[in-house]
mmCIF file of C-alpha atoms in Angstrom:
data_model
loop_
_atom_site.group_PDB
_atom_site.id
_atom_site.type_symbol
_atom_site.label_atom_id
_atom_site.label_comp_id
_atom_site.label_asym_id
_atom_site.label_seq_id
_atom_site.Cartn_x
_atom_site.Cartn_y
_atom_site.Cartn_z
ATOM 1 C CA UNK A 1 184.006 133.201 133.401
ATOM 2 C CA UNK A 2 183.854 129.704 131.508
ATOM 3 C CA UNK A 3 181.687 128.986 128.595
ATOM 4 C CA UNK A 4 178.896 127.182 129.318
ATOM 5 C CA UNK A 5 178.928 124.574 126.826
ATOM 6 C CA UNK A 6 175.372 123.723 128.037
ATOM 7 C CA UNK A 7 174.099 126.423 125.835
ATOM 8 C CA UNK A 8 174.185 125.667 121.980
ATOM 9 C CA UNK A 9 171.429 128.402 121.220
ATOM 10 C CA UNK A 10 170.363 131.267 122.429
ATOM 11 C CA UNK A 11 167.288 133.419 121.757
ATOM 12 C CA UNK A 12 168.080 137.858 121.431
ATOM 13 C CA UNK A 13 165.081 139.984 122.391
ATOM 14 C CA UNK A 14 165.393 142.837 120.238
ATOM 15 C CA UNK A 15 164.013 146.280 121.245
ATOM 16 C CA UNK A 16 161.367 146.843 118.866
ATOM 17 C CA UNK A 17 160.543 150.324 117.038
ATOM 18 C CA UNK A 18 163.078 152.758 118.433
ATOM 19 C CA UNK A 19 162.869 156.867 117.351
ATOM 20 C CA UNK A 20 165.954 157.601 115.697
ATOM 21 C CA UNK A 21 168.795 158.533 117.418
ATOM 22 C CA UNK A 22 167.381 157.530 120.934
ATOM 23 C CA UNK A 23 168.260 153.757 121.920
ATOM 24 C CA UNK A 24 170.510 152.692 119.623
ATOM 25 C CA UNK A 25 172.566 151.735 122.301
ATOM 26 C CA UNK A 26 170.186 148.930 122.029
ATOM 27 C CA UNK A 27 170.783 148.244 118.258
ATOM 28 C CA UNK A 28 174.654 148.474 118.618
ATOM 29 C CA UNK A 29 174.752 146.114 122.068
ATOM 30 C CA UNK A 30 172.693 143.690 120.525
ATOM 31 C CA UNK A 31 174.117 142.988 117.014
ATOM 32 C CA UNK A 32 178.177 143.038 119.680
ATOM 33 C CA UNK A 33 176.024 140.284 121.948
ATOM 34 C CA UNK A 34 175.016 137.965 118.642
ATOM 35 C CA UNK A 35 178.492 138.499 117.108
ATOM 36 C CA UNK A 36 180.249 137.412 119.883
ATOM 37 C CA UNK A 37 177.308 134.149 120.842
ATOM 38 C CA UNK A 38 178.136 133.299 117.216
ATOM 39 C CA UNK A 39 181.569 133.401 117.549
ATOM 40 C CA UNK A 40 181.598 131.547 120.283
ATOM 41 C CA UNK A 41 179.844 128.606 117.886
ATOM 42 C CA UNK A 42 176.077 129.585 119.471
ATOM 43 C CA UNK A 43 173.374 129.660 117.466
ATOM 44 C CA UNK A 44 171.597 132.551 117.604
ATOM 45 C CA UNK A 45 167.726 133.483 116.770
ATOM 46 C CA UNK A 46 166.693 136.781 116.921
ATOM 47 C CA UNK A 47 163.489 138.204 117.586
ATOM 48 C CA UNK A 48 163.156 142.212 116.779
ATOM 49 C CA UNK A 49 159.822 143.998 115.424
ATOM 50 C CA UNK A 50 162.009 146.672 113.683
ATOM 51 C CA UNK A 51 163.053 146.143 110.630
ATOM 52 C CA UNK A 52 165.569 149.027 110.291
ATOM 53 C CA UNK A 53 168.090 148.297 112.909
ATOM 54 C CA UNK A 54 172.010 146.437 112.713
ATOM 55 C CA UNK A 55 171.147 143.391 114.497
ATOM 56 C CA UNK A 56 168.383 142.962 111.928
ATOM 57 C CA UNK A 57 170.984 142.582 109.094
ATOM 58 C CA UNK A 58 170.931 138.583 107.618
ATOM 59 C CA UNK A 59 174.806 138.638 108.610
ATOM 60 C CA UNK A 60 174.079 139.073 112.565
ATOM 61 C CA UNK A 61 171.889 136.050 113.559
ATOM 62 C CA UNK A 62 171.630 132.583 112.042
ATOM 63 C CA UNK A 63 167.729 133.161 112.423
ATOM 64 C CA UNK A 64 165.610 136.216 111.891
ATOM 65 C CA UNK A 65 162.420 136.823 112.646
ATOM 66 C CA UNK A 66 160.823 139.907 111.927
ATOM 67 C CA UNK A 67 157.786 139.915 114.092
ATOM 68 C CA UNK A 68 155.791 141.892 116.519
ATOM 69 C CA UNK A 69 157.498 141.427 119.823
ATOM 70 C CA UNK A 70 154.703 138.796 122.029
ATOM 71 C CA UNK A 71 154.737 136.124 123.948
ATOM 72 C CA UNK A 72 152.444 134.612 120.635
ATOM 73 C CA UNK A 73 155.826 134.815 118.603
ATOM 74 C CA UNK A 74 157.776 133.693 121.231
ATOM 75 C CA UNK A 75 156.240 130.639 121.257
ATOM 76 C CA UNK A 76 156.000 130.286 117.687
ATOM 77 C CA UNK A 77 159.635 130.654 117.226
ATOM 78 C CA UNK A 78 159.981 128.375 120.284
ATOM 79 C CA UNK A 79 158.347 125.911 118.441
ATOM 80 C CA UNK A 80 160.588 125.860 115.177
ATOM 81 C CA UNK A 81 163.475 125.902 117.558
ATOM 82 C CA UNK A 82 165.443 124.058 120.191
ATOM 83 C CA UNK A 83 166.303 127.415 122.164
ATOM 84 C CA UNK A 84 168.636 126.641 125.590
ATOM 85 C CA UNK A 85 168.594 130.119 126.912
ATOM 86 C CA UNK A 86 167.576 133.446 126.452
ATOM 87 C CA UNK A 87 169.011 136.744 126.222
ATOM 88 C CA UNK A 88 166.041 139.380 126.715
ATOM 89 C CA UNK A 89 169.070 142.651 127.829
ATOM 90 C CA UNK A 90 169.542 143.768 125.219
ATOM 91 C CA UNK A 91 166.232 144.761 124.336
ATOM 92 C CA UNK A 92 165.977 147.533 126.629
ATOM 93 C CA UNK A 93 162.237 147.637 128.462
ATOM 94 C CA UNK A 94 159.968 145.872 125.580
ATOM 95 C CA UNK A 95 162.684 142.585 126.038
ATOM 96 C CA UNK A 96 162.946 142.666 129.695
ATOM 97 C CA UNK A 97 159.111 142.891 130.055
ATOM 98 C CA UNK A 98 158.379 140.558 127.605
ATOM 99 C CA UNK A 99 160.821 137.494 129.006
ATOM 100 C CA UNK A 100 159.140 138.296 132.101
ATOM 101 C CA UNK A 101 155.636 137.651 130.880
ATOM 102 C CA UNK A 102 156.700 134.645 128.822
ATOM 103 C CA UNK A 103 158.217 133.629 132.383
ATOM 104 C CA UNK A 104 155.002 134.609 134.847
ATOM 105 C CA UNK A 105 153.079 131.989 131.882
ATOM 106 C CA UNK A 106 155.870 129.462 132.258
ATOM 107 C CA UNK A 107 156.850 129.696 128.941
ATOM 108 C CA UNK A 108 159.938 129.735 129.342
ATOM 109 C CA UNK A 109 159.615 126.582 131.713
ATOM 110 C CA UNK A 110 157.614 124.717 129.291
ATOM 111 C CA UNK A 111 160.215 124.644 126.421
ATOM 112 C CA UNK A 112 163.274 124.631 128.871
ATOM 113 C CA UNK A 113 164.877 127.970 128.368
ATOM 114 C CA UNK A 114 166.622 129.797 130.546
ATOM 115 C CA UNK A 115 167.245 133.333 131.120
ATOM 116 C CA UNK A 116 170.505 134.515 130.662
ATOM 117 C CA UNK A 117 171.940 138.095 131.793
ATOM 118 C CA UNK A 118 169.367 138.844 134.258
ATOM 119 C CA UNK A 119 166.612 136.825 136.361
ATOM 120 C CA UNK A 120 162.781 138.027 137.350
ATOM 121 C CA UNK A 121 163.897 139.497 140.903
ATOM 122 C CA UNK A 122 166.680 141.480 139.617
ATOM 123 C CA UNK A 123 164.332 143.088 136.252
ATOM 124 C CA UNK A 124 161.699 143.594 139.725
ATOM 125 C CA UNK A 125 164.289 145.196 142.068
ATOM 126 C CA UNK A 126 165.423 147.853 139.335
ATOM 127 C CA UNK A 127 162.073 148.727 138.034
ATOM 128 C CA UNK A 128 160.488 148.865 141.428
ATOM 129 C CA UNK A 129 161.614 152.221 142.089
ATOM 130 C CA UNK A 130 161.218 151.833 146.187
ATOM 131 C CA UNK A 131 162.983 148.296 146.135
ATOM 132 C CA UNK A 132 165.960 150.004 144.389
ATOM 133 C CA UNK A 133 166.047 152.976 146.953
ATOM 134 C CA UNK A 134 165.832 150.383 149.925
ATOM 135 C CA UNK A 135 168.720 148.078 148.124
ATOM 136 C CA UNK A 136 171.186 151.032 148.169
ATOM 137 C CA UNK A 137 170.671 151.891 150.875
ATOM 138 C CA UNK A 138 171.456 147.837 152.821
ATOM 139 C CA UNK A 139 174.568 148.065 150.338
ATOM 140 C CA UNK A 140 175.464 151.635 151.665
ATOM 141 C CA UNK A 141 175.235 153.211 148.333
ATOM 142 C CA UNK A 142 174.981 157.126 147.902
ATOM 143 C CA UNK A 143 172.386 157.931 146.304
ATOM 144 C CA UNK A 144 169.905 161.464 145.870
ATOM 145 C CA UNK A 145 167.049 161.210 148.061
ATOM 146 C CA UNK A 146 163.814 159.562 147.160
ATOM 147 C CA UNK A 147 160.523 158.487 147.888
ATOM 148 C CA UNK A 148 157.877 156.844 146.212
ATOM 149 C CA UNK A 149 154.606 158.301 145.563
ATOM 150 C CA UNK A 150 151.266 157.403 144.290
ATOM 151 C CA UNK A 151 149.284 160.533 144.956
ATOM 152 C CA UNK A 152 149.576 164.280 144.007
ATOM 153 C CA UNK A 153 149.281 165.695 147.426
ATOM 154 C CA UNK A 154 152.040 162.864 148.804
ATOM 155 C CA UNK A 155 153.556 164.409 145.923
ATOM 156 C CA UNK A 156 153.871 167.833 147.616
ATOM 157 C CA UNK A 157 154.420 166.580 150.548
ATOM 158 C CA UNK A 158 157.670 164.860 149.426
ATOM 159 C CA UNK A 159 158.217 167.980 147.282
ATOM 160 C CA UNK A 160 157.902 170.391 150.359
ATOM 161 C CA UNK A 161 160.323 167.658 152.498
ATOM 162 C CA UNK A 162 162.726 167.638 149.692
ATOM 163 C CA UNK A 163 163.245 171.503 147.740
ATOM 164 C CA UNK A 164 163.609 171.763 144.211
ATOM 165 C CA UNK A 165 164.407 170.740 141.753
ATOM 166 C CA UNK A 166 162.574 167.426 141.473
ATOM 167 C CA UNK A 167 163.174 164.799 139.350
ATOM 168 C CA UNK A 168 159.898 162.500 138.950
ATOM 169 C CA UNK A 169 159.757 159.583 137.930
ATOM 170 C CA UNK A 170 157.311 156.552 136.859
ATOM 171 C CA UNK A 171 157.810 153.102 138.116
ATOM 172 C CA UNK A 172 157.931 150.239 135.156
ATOM 173 C CA UNK A 173 158.108 152.633 132.153
ATOM 174 C CA UNK A 174 160.146 152.949 128.624
ATOM 175 C CA UNK A 175 163.345 154.532 128.464
ATOM 176 C CA UNK A 176 162.134 157.580 130.714
ATOM 177 C CA UNK A 177 158.264 157.744 129.723
ATOM 178 C CA UNK A 178 156.406 160.350 131.851
ATOM 179 C CA UNK A 179 159.913 161.836 133.909
ATOM 180 C CA UNK A 180 160.198 165.049 134.110
ATOM 181 C CA UNK A 181 161.802 167.885 136.327
ATOM 182 C CA UNK A 182 159.524 170.236 138.430
ATOM 183 C CA UNK A 183 160.699 173.446 139.853
ATOM 184 C CA UNK A 184 158.884 176.318 142.116
ATOM 185 C CA UNK A 185 156.790 178.592 140.387
ATOM 186 C CA UNK A 186 158.084 181.849 139.437
ATOM 187 C CA UNK A 187 158.906 183.721 142.537
ATOM 188 C CA UNK A 188 157.850 181.048 145.110
ATOM 189 C CA UNK A 189 160.194 178.918 146.712
ATOM 190 C CA UNK A 190 156.701 175.785 147.412
ATOM 191 C CA UNK A 191 154.768 174.302 144.231
#
């Protein structure tokens, strides 16, 4: 893919606080993205609320902001710098959520910033379990059976239909929070 010369500066959104040993891929990918962008002559501005990351090292980006990952912080940066594009995919769920919020509030449009690497529709499809399942079916990608439920009774019915063990996962969660395995009670084949 050829370089888009209209992009002279990129805002990279970090993942915020992470637990040691978890989510280090965001720190690594963010620092590598910043390095690659800078090698292309693109000015990189980084926001991350976690100072204990590689990506917040002064050699990683041209401008580093150790600020809360909020719309207010994003706007503060956009007022100080001419940013052409935002790259939210290097900061995991936290960055994606913030990018969506800025999109819905019209922040990106107001400051002439375009989202690169992903768009809101793609984020929504991957976060909405039912939309994702339907997409995989439409394009013929095999996957484990799944259904979306909104109550314990619906879940119990699906458990009896699918059998155990089950993986239960909420939509729109950070790093799989709330996910777990369900197994039958000892000596039983149902819940």
